[in-house]
mmCIF file of C-alpha atoms in Angstrom:
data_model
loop_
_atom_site.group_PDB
_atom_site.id
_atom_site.type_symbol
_atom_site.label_atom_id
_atom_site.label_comp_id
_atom_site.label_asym_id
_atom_site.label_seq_id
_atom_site.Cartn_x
_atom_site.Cartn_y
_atom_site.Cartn_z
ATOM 1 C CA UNK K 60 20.328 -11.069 7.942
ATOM 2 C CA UNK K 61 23.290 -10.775 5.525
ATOM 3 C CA UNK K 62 25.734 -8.101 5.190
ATOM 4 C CA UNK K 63 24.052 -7.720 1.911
ATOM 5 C CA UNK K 64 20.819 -7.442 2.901
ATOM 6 C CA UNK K 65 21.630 -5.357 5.444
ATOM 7 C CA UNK K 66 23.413 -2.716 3.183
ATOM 8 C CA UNK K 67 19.948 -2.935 1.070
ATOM 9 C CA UNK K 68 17.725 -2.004 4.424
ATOM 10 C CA UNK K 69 19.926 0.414 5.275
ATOM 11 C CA UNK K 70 19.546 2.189 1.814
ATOM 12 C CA UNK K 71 15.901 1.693 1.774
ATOM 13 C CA UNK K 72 13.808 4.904 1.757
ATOM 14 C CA UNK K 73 11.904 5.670 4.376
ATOM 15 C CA UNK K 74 8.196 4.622 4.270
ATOM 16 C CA UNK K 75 5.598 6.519 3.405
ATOM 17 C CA UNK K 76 2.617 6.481 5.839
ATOM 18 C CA UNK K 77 0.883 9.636 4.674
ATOM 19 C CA UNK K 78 -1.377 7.806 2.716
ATOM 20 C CA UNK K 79 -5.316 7.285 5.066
ATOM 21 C CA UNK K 80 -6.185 4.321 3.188
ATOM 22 C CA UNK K 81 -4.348 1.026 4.107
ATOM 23 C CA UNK K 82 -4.061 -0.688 0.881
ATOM 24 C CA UNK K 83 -2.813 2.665 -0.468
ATOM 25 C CA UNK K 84 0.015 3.163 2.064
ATOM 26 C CA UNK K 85 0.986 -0.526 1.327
ATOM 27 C CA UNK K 86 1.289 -0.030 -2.246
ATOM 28 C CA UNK K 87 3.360 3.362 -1.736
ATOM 29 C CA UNK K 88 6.444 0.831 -0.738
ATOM 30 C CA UNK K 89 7.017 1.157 -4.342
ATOM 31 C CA UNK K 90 6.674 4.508 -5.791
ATOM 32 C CA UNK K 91 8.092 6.438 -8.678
ATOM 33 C CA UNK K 92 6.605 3.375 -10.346
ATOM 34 C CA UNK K 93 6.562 5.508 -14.220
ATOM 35 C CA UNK K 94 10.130 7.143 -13.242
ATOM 36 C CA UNK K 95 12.701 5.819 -11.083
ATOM 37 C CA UNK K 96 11.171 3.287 -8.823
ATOM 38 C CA UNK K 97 12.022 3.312 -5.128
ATOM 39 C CA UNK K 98 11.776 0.474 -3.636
ATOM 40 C CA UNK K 99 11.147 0.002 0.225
ATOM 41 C CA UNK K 100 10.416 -3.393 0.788
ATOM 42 C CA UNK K 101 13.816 -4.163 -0.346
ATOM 43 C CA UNK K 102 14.021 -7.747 2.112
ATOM 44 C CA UNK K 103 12.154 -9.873 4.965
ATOM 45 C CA UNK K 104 13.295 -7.320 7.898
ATOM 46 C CA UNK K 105 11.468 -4.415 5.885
ATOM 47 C CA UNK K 106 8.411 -6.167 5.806
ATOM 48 C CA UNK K 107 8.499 -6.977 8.854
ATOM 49 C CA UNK K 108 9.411 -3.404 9.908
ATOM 50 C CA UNK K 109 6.467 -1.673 7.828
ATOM 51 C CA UNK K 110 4.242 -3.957 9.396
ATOM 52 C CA UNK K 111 5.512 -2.650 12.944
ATOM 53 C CA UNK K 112 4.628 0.690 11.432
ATOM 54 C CA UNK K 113 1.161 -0.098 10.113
ATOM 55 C CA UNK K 114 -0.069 -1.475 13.475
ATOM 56 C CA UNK K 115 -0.055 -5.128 11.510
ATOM 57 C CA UNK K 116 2.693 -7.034 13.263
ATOM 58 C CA UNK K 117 1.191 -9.881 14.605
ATOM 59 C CA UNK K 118 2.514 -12.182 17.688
ATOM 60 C CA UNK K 119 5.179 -13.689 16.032
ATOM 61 C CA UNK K 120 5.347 -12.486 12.939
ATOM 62 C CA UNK K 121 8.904 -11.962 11.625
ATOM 63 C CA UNK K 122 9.078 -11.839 7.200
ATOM 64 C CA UNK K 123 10.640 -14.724 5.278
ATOM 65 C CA UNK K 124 11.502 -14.395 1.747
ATOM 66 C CA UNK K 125 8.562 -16.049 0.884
ATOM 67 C CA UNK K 126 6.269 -13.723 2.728
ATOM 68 C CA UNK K 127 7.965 -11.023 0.762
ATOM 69 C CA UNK K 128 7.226 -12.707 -2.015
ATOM 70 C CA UNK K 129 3.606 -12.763 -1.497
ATOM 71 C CA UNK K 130 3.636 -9.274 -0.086
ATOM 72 C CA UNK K 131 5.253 -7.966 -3.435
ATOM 73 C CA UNK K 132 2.201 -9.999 -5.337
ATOM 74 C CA UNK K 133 0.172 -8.634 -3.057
ATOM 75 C CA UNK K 134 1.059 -4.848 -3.810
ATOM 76 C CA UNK K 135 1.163 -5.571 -7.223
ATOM 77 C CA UNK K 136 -2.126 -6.896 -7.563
ATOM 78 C CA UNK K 137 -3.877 -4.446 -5.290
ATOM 79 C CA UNK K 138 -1.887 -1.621 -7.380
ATOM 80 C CA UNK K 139 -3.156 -2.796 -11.006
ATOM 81 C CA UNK K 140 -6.861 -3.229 -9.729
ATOM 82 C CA UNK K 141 -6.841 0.172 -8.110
ATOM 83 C CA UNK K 142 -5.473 1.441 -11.657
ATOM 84 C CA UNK K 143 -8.241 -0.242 -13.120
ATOM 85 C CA UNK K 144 -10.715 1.352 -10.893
ATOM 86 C CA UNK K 145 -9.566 4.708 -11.225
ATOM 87 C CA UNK K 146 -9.710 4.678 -15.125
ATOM 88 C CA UNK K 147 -13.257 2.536 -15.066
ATOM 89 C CA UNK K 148 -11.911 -0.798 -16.071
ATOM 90 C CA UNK K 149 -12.295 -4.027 -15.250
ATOM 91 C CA UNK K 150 -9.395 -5.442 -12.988
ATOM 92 C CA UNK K 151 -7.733 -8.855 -14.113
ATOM 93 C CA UNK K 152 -9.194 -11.725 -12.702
ATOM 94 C CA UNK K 153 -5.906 -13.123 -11.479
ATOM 95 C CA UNK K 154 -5.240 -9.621 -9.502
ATOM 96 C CA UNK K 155 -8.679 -10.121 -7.614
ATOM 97 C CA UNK K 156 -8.097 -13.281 -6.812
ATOM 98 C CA UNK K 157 -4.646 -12.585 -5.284
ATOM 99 C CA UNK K 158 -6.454 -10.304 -3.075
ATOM 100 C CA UNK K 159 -9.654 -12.449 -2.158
ATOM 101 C CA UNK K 160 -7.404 -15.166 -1.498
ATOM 102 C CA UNK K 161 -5.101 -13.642 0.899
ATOM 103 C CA UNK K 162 -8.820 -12.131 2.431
ATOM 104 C CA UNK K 163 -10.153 -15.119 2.598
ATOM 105 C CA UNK K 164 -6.953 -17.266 4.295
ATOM 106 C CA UNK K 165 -5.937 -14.810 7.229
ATOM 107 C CA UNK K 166 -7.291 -15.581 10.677
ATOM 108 C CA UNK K 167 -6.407 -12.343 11.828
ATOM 109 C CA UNK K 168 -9.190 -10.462 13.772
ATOM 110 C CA UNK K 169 -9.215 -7.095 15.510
ATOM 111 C CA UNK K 170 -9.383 -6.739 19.375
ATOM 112 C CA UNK K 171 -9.531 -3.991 21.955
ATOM 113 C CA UNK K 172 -6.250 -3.336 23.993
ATOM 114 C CA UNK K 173 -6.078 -1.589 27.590
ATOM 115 C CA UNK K 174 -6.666 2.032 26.360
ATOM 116 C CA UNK K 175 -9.230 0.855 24.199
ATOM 117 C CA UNK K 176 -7.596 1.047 20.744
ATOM 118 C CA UNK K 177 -7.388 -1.376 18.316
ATOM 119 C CA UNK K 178 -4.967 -3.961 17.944
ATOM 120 C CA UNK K 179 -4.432 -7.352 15.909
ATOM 121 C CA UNK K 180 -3.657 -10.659 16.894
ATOM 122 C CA UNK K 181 -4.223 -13.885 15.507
ATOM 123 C CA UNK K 182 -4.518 -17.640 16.409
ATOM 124 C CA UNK K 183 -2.336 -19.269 13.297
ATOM 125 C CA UNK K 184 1.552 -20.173 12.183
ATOM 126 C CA UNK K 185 1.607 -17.958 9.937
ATOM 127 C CA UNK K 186 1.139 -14.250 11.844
ATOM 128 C CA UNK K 187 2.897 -12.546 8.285
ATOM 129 C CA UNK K 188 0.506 -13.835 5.931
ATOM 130 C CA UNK K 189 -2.075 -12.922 8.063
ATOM 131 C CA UNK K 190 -1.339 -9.198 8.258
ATOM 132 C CA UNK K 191 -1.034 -9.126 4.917
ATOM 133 C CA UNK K 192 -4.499 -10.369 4.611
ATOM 134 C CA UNK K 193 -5.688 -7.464 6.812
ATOM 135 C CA UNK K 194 -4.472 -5.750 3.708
ATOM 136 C CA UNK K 195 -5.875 -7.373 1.383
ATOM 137 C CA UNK K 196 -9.519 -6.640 2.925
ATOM 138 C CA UNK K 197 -9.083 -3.704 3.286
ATOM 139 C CA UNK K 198 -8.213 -3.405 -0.120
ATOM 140 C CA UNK K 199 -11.851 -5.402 -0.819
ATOM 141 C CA UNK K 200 -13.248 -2.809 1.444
ATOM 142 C CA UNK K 201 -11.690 0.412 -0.298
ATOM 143 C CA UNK K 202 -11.911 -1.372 -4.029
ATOM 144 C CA UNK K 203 -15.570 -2.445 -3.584
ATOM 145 C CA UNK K 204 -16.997 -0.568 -1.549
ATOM 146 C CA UNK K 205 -17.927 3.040 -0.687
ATOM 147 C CA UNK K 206 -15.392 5.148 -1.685
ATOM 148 C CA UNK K 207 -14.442 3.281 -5.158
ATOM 149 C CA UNK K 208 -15.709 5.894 -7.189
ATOM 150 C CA UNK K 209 -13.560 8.385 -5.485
ATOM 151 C CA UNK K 210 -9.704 5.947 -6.271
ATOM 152 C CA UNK K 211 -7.844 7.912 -7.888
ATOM 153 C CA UNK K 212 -4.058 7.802 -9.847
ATOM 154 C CA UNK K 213 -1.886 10.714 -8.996
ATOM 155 C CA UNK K 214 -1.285 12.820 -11.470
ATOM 156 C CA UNK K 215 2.127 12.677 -11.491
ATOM 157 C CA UNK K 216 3.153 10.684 -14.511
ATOM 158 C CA UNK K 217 6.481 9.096 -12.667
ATOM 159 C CA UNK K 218 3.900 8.497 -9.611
ATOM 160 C CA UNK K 219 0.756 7.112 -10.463
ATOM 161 C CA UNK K 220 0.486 6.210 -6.736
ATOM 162 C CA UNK K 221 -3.199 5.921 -5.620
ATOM 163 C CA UNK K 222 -5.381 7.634 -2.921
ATOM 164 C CA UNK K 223 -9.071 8.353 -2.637
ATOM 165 C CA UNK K 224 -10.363 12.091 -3.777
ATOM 166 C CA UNK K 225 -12.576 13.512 -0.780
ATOM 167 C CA UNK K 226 -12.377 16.555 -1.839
ATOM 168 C CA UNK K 227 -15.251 18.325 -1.806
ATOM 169 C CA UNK K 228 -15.257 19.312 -5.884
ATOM 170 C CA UNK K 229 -13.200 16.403 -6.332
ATOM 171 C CA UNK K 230 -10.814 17.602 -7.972
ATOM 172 C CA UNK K 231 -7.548 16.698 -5.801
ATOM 173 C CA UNK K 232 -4.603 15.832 -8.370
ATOM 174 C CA UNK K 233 -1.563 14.509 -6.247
ATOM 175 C CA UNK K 234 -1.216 11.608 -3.958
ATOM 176 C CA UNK K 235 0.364 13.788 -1.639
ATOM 177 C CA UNK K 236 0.986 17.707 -1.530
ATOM 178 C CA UNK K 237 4.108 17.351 0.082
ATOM 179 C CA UNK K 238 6.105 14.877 -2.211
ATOM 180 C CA UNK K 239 4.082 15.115 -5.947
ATOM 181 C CA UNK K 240 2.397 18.379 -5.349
ATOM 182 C CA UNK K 241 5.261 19.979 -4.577
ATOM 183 C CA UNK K 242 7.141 18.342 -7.402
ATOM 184 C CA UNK K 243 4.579 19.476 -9.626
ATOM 185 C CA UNK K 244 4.347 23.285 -8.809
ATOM 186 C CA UNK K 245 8.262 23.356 -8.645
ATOM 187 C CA UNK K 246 8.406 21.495 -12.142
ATOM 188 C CA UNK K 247 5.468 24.344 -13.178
ATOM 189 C CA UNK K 248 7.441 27.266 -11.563
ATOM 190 C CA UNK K 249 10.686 26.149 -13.391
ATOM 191 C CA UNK K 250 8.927 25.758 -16.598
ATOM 192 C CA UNK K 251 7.500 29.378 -16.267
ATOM 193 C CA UNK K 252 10.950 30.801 -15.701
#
């Protein structure tokens, strides 16, 4: 790693890991997307770092820059088709197949470790690619499935990060209470005043 690159790590925001749904969390390494974007994958080593704290670092599997690459297409893709499912559109054909195609390449496949928890591993070169195709079915999973009625944008308009509503009335605004809530009711509160 370069001086430079270190610098950028090192001035990298923490991750954000309060998200439940996978392809969620992975697209909140960019937030602030409408205001003043933050940036968290910022190189190779922070890939490989939020994939240490995901649970998705495979045997092996230190970033490249082209595995950053793909995991910035990646985000971006799963980001715009969750948009588009949250205000009822259709997503771009290009975005889904971004995400099928990383789905469909990975060889990674879950297994049971001694306490009986889950952990990945996978039988290919490229140990990267495939965690990020762990994300990309679960973004199938979360996109197509079950719960796609229920993706929702925060309503934050320098967020726009996504999450699922569970709420019972449905009727949950913010991606998180603690960062864009908060925000929110101070913004309110100051407005008031």
């Amino acid at each position: 790693m370069s001086a430079r690159e270190s610098a950028q790590a090192a001035d990298a925001p923490p991750f954000r890991l309060d998200n439940e749904y996978l392809p969620f969390r992975f697209t909140a390494t960019l937030t602030d997307r409408h205001g003043a974007r933050r940036e968290r994958l910022v190189d190779a080593a922070r890939l490989t770092a939020w994939l240490d704290a995901t649970g998705l670092r495979l045997p092996g599997a230190v970033a490249a820059p082209a595995d950053l690459a793909t995991a910035h297409d990646l985000r971006e893709a799963i980001h715009r088709v969750g948009t588009a499912v949250a205000e009822g559109r259709e997503p771009d054909p290009d975005d889904r197949e971004t995400i099928n195609a990383l789905a469909r390449d990975t060889r990674a496949f879950p297994m049971l470790d001694e306490q009986g928890k889950v952990m990945w591993s996978t039988d290919s070169r490229r140990p990267v690619r495939d965690g990020l195709g762990i994300v990309a079915r679960s973004a199938i999973d979360v996109l197509g499935g079950p719960v796609r009625s229920r993706v929702t944008a925060c309503r934050n308009q320098d967020c726009r990060g996504l999450f699922v509503d569970t709420s019972r009335g449905r009727n949950r605004r913010w991606c998180s209470m603690n960062t864009c809530g908060n925000k929110s009711k101070k913004a309110a509160l100051k407005n008031r005043a």
